[in-house]
CSV table of N, CA and C in Angstrom, one decimal:
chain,number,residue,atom,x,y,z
A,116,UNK,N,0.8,-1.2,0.0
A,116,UNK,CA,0.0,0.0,0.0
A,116,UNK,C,0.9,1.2,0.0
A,117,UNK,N,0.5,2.0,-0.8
A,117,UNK,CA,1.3,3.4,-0.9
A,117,UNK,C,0.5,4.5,-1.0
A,118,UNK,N,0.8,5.8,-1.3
A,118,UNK,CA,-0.2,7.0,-1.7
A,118,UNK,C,0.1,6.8,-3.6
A,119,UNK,N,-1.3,7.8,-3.4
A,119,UNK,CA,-1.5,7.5,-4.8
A,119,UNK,C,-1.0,8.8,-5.4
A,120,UNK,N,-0.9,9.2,-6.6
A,120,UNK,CA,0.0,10.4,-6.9
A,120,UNK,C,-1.0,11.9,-6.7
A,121,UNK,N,-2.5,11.5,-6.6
A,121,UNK,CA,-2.9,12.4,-6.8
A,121,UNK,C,-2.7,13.3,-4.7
A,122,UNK,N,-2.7,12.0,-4.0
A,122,UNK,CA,-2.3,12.1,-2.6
A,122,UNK,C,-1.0,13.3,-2.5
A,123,UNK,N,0.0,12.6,-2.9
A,123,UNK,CA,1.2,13.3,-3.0
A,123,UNK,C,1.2,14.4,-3.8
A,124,UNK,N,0.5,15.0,-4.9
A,124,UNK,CA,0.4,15.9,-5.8
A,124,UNK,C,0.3,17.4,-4.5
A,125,UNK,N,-0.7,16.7,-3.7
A,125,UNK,CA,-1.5,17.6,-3.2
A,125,UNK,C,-0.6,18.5,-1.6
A,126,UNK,N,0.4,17.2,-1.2
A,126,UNK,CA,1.3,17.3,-0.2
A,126,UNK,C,1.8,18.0,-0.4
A,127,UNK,N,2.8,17.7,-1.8
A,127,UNK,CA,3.5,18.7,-2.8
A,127,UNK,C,3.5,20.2,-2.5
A,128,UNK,N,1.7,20.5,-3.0
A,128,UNK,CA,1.2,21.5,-3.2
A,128,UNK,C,1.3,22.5,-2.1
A,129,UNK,N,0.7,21.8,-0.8
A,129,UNK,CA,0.3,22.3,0.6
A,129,UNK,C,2.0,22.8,1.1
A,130,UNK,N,3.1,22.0,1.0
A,130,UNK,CA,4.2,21.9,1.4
A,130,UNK,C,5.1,23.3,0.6
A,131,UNK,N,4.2,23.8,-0.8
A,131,UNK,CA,5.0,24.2,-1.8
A,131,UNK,C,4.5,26.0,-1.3
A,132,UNK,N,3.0,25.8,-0.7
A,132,UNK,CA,2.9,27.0,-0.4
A,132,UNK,C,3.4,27.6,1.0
A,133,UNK,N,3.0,26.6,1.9
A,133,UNK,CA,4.0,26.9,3.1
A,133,UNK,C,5.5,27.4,2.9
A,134,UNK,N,6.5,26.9,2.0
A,134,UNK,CA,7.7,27.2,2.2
A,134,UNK,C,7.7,28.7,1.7
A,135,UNK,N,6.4,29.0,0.8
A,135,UNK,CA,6.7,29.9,-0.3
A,135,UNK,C,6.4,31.0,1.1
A,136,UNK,N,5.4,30.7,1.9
A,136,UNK,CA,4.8,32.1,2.8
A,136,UNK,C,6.3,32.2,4.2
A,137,UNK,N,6.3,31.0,4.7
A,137,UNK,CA,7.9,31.8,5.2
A,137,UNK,C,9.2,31.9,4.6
A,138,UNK,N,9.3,32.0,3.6
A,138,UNK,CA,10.3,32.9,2.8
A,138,UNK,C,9.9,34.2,3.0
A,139,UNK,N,8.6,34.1,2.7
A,139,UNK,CA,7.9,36.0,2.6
A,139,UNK,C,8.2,36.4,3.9
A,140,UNK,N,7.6,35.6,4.9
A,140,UNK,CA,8.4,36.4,6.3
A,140,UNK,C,9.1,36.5,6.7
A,141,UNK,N,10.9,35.7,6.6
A,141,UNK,CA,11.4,35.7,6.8
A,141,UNK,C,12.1,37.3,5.8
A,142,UNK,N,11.8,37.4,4.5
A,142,UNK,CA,12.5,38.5,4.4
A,142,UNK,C,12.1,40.0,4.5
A,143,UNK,N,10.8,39.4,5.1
A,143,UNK,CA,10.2,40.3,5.3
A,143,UNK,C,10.7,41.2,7.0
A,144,UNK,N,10.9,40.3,8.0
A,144,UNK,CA,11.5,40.5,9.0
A,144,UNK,C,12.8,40.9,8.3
A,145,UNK,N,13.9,40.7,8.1
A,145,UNK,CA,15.2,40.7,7.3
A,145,UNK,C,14.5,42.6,7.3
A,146,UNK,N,14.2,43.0,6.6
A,146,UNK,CA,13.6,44.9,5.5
A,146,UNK,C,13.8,45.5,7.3
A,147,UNK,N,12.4,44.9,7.6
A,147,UNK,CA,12.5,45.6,8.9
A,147,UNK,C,13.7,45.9,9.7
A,148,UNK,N,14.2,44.8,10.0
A,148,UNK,CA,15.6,44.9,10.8
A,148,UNK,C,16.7,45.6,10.7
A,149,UNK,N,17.0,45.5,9.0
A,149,UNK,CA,17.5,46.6,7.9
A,149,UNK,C,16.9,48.3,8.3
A,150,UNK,N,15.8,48.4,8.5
A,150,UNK,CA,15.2,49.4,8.3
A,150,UNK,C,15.3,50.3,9.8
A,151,UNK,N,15.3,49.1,10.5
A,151,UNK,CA,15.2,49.7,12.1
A,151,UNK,C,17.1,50.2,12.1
A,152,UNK,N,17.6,49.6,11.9
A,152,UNK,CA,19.4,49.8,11.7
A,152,UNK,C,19.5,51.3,11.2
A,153,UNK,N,18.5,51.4,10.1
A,153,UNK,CA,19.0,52.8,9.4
A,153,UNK,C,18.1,54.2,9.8
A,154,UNK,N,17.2,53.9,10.6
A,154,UNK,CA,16.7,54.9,11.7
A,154,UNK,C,17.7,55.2,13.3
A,155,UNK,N,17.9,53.6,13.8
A,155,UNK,CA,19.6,54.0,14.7
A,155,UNK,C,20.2,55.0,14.2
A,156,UNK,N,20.8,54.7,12.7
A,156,UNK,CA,21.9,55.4,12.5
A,156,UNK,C,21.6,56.6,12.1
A,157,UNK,N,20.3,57.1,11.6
A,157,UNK,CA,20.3,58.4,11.9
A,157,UNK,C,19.8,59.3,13.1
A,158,UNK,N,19.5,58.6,14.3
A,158,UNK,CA,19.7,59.3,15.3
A,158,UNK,C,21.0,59.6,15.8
A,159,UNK,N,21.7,58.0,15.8
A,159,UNK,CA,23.4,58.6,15.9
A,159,UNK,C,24.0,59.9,15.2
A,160,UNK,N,23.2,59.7,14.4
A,160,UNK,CA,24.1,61.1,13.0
A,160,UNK,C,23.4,62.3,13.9
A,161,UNK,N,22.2,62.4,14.3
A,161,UNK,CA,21.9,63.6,14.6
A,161,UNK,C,22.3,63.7,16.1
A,162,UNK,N,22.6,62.8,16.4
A,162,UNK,CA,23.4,62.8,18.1
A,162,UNK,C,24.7,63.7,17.5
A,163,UNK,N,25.8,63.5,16.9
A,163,UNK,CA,26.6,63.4,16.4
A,163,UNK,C,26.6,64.9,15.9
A,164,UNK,N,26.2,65.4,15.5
A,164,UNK,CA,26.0,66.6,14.8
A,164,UNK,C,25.0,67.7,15.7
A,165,UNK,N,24.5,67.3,16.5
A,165,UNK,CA,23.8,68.3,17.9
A,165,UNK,C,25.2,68.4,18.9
A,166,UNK,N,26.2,67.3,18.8
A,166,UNK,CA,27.4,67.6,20.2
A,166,UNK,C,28.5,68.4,19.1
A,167,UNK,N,28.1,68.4,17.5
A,167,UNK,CA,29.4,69.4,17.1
A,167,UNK,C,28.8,70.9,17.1
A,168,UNK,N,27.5,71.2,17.1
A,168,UNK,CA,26.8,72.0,17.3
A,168,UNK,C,27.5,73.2,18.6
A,169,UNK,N,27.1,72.4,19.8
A,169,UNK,CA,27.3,72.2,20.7
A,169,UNK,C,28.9,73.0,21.4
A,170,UNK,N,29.9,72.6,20.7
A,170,UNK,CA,31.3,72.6,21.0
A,170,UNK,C,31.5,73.7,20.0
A,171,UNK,N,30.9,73.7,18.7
A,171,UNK,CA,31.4,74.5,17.5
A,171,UNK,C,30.3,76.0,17.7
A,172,UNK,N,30.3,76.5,19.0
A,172,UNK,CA,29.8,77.6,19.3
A,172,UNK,C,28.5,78.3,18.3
A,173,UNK,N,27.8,77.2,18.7
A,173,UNK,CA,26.2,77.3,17.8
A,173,UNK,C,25.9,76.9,16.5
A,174,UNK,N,27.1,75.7,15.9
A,174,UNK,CA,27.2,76.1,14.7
A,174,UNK,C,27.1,74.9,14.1
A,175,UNK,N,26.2,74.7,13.0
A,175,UNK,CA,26.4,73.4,12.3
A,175,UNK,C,27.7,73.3,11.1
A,176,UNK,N,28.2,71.9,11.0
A,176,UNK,CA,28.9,71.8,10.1
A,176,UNK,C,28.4,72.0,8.2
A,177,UNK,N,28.8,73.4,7.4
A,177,UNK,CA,28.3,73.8,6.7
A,177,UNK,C,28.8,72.7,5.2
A,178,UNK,N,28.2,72.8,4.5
A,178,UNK,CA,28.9,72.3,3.0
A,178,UNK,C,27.4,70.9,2.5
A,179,UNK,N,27.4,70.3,1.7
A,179,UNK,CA,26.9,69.3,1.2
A,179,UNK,C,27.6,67.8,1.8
A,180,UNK,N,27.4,66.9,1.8
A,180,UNK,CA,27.8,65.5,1.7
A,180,UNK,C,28.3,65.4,0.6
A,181,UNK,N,29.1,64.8,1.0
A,181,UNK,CA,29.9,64.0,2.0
A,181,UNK,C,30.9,64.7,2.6
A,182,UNK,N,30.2,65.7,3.3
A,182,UNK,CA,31.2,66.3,4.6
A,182,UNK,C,30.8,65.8,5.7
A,183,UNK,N,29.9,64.7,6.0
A,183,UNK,CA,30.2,64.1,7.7
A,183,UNK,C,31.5,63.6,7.6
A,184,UNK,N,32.3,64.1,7.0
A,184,UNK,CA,34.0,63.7,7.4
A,184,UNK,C,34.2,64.5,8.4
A,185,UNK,N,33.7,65.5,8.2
A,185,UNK,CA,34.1,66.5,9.9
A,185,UNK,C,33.4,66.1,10.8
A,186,UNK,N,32.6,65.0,10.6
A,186,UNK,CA,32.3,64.2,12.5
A,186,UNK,C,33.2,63.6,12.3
A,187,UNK,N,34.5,63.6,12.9
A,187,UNK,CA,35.3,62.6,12.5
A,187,UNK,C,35.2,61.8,14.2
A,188,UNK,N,36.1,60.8,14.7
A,188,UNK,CA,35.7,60.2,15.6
A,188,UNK,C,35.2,60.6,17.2
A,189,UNK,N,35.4,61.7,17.1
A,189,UNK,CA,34.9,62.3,18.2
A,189,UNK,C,33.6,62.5,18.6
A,190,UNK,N,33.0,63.0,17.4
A,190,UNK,CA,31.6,62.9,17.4
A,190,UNK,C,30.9,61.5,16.8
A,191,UNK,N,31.5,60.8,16.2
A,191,UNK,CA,31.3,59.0,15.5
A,191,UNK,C,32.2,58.1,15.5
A,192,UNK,N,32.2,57.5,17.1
A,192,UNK,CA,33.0,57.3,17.3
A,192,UNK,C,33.0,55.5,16.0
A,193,UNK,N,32.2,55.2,15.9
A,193,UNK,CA,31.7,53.9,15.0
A,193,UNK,C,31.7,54.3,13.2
A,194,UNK,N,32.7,55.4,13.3
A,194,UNK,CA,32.5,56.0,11.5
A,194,UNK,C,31.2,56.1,10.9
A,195,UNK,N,31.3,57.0,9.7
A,195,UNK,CA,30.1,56.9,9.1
A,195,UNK,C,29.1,55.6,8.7
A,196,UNK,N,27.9,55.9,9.1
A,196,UNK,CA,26.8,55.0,9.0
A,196,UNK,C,27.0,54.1,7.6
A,197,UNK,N,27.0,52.8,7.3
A,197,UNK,CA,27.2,52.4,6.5
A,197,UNK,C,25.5,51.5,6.3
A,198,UNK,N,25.0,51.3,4.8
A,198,UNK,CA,23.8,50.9,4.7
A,198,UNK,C,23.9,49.6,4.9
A,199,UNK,N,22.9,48.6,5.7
A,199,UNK,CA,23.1,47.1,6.1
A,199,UNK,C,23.0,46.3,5.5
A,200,UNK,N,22.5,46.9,4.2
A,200,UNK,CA,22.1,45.9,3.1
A,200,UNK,C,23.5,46.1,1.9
A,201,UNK,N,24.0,47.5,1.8
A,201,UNK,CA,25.5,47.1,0.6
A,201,UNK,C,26.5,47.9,1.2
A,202,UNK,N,27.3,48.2,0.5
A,202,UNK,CA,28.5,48.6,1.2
A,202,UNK,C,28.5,50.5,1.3
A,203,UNK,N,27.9,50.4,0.3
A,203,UNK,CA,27.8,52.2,0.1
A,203,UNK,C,27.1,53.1,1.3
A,204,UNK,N,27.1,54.5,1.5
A,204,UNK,CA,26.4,55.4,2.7
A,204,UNK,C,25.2,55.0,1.6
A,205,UNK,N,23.8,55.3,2.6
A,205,UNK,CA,22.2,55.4,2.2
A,205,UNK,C,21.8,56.7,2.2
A,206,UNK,N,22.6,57.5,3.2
A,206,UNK,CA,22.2,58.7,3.5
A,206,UNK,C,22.6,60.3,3.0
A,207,UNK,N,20.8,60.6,3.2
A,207,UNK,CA,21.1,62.3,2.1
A,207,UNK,C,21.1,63.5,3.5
A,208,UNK,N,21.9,63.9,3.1
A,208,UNK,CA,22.6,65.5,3.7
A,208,UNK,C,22.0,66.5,2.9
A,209,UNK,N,21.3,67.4,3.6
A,209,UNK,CA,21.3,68.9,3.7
A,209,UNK,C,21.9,69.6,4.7
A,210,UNK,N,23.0,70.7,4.8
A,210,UNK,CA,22.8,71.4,6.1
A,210,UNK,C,23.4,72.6,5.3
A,211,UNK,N,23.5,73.4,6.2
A,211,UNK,CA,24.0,74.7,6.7
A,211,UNK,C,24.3,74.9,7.7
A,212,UNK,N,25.2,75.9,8.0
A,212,UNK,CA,25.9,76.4,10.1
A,212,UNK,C,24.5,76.6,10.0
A,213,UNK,N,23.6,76.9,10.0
A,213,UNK,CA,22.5,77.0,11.0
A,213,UNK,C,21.3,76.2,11.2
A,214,UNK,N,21.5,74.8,10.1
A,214,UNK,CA,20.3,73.8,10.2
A,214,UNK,C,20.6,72.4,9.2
A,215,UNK,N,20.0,71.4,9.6
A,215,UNK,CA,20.5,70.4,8.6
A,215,UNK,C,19.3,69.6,8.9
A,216,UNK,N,19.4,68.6,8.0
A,216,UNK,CA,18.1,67.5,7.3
A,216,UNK,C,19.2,66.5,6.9
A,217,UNK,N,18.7,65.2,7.6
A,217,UNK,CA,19.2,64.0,7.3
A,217,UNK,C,18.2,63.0,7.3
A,218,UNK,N,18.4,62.3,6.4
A,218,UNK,CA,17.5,61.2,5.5
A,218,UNK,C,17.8,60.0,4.9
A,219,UNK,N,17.1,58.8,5.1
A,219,UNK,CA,17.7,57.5,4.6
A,219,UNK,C,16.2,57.0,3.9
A,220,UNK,N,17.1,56.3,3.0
A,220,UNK,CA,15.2,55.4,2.3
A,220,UNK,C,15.3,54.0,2.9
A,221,UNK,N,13.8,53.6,3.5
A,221,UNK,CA,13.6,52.4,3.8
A,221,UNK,C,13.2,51.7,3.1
A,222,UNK,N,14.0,50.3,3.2
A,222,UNK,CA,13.5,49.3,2.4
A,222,UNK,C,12.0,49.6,1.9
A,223,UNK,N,11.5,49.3,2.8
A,223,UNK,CA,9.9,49.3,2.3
A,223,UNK,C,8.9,49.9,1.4
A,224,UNK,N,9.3,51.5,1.0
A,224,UNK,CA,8.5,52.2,0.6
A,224,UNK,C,8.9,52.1,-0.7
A,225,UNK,N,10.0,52.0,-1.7
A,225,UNK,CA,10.2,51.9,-2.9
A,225,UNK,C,11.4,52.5,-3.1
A,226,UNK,N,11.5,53.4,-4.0
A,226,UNK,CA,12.9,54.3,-4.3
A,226,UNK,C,12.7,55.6,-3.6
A,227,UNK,N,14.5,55.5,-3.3
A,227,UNK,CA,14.4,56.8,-2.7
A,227,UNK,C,14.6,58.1,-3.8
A,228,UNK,N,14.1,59.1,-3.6
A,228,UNK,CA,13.6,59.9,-4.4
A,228,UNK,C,14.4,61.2,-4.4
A,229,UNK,N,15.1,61.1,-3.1
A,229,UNK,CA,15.7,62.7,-2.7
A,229,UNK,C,14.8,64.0,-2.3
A,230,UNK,N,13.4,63.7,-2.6
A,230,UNK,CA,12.5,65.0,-2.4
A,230,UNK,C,11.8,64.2,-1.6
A,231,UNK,N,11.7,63.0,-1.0
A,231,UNK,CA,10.2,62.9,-0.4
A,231,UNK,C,10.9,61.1,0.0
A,232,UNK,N,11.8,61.5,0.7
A,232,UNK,CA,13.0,60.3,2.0
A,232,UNK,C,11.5,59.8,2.7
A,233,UNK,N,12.2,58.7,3.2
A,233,UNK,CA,10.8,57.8,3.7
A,233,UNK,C,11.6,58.1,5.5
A,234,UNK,N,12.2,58.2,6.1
A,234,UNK,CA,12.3,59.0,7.2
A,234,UNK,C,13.4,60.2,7.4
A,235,UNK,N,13.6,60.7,8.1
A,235,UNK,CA,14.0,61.8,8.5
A,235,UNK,C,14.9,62.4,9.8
A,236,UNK,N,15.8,63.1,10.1
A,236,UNK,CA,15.8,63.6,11.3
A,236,UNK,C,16.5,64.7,10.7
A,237,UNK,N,16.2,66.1,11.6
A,237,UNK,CA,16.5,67.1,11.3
A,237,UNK,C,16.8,68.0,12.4
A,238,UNK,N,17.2,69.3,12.3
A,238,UNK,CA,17.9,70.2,13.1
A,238,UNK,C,17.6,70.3,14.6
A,239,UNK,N,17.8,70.3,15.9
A,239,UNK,CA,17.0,70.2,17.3
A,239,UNK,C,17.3,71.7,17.8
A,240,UNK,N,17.9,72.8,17.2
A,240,UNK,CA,18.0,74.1,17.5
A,240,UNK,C,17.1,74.8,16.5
């Protein structure tokens, strides 16, 4: 006595969609985790840039990115934020000595666009 194919067809089946839905969560947890990493690191950056603030007599570090070279380890002590998913920075810089906007795109929402970053942190003066 054995199963018959249409038995097994169906095991197959049942077995084929199970693997397929924890794949989906598994990388779906994976985005998140990724995503939660790159909200850290832009608190760090704005940690980071409120203590140069701070010491540099009211003054934010002026110029475009890639000038978080002037947080050099003092203020980072872990070097610039690096994206968890490739090797490149994720993050966009605006500032001026008197205000700055830092932004990373999360997995989730699609492409990052540079006008409309899927989170944010920005100037605390």
């Amino acid at each position: 006595m054995g199963f018959t194919l249409m038995e097994l067809l169906i095991v197959i089946a049942i077995m084929s969609i199970l693997v397929a839905l924890a794949v989906a969560s598994f990388s779906s947890a994976q985005k998140r985790g990724r995503d939660s990493r790159r909200r850290s690191d832009l608190h760090a950056l704005q940690n980071a840039i409120e203590q140069y603030y701070a010491n540099n007599a009211g003054s934010y570090p002026g110029g475009t990115y890639p000038n978080i070279a002037v947080l050099d380890a003092t203020y980072l002590p872990g070097g610039e934020p690096k994206d968890p998913k490739s090797v490149g920075s994720y993050i966009s810089v605006t500032w001026t000595t008197s205000a700055y906007k830092v932004c990373a795109d999360l997995e989730g929402d699609g492409a990052f666009t540079g006008l409309n970053q899927d989170t944010c942190v920005a100037s605390l003066q």
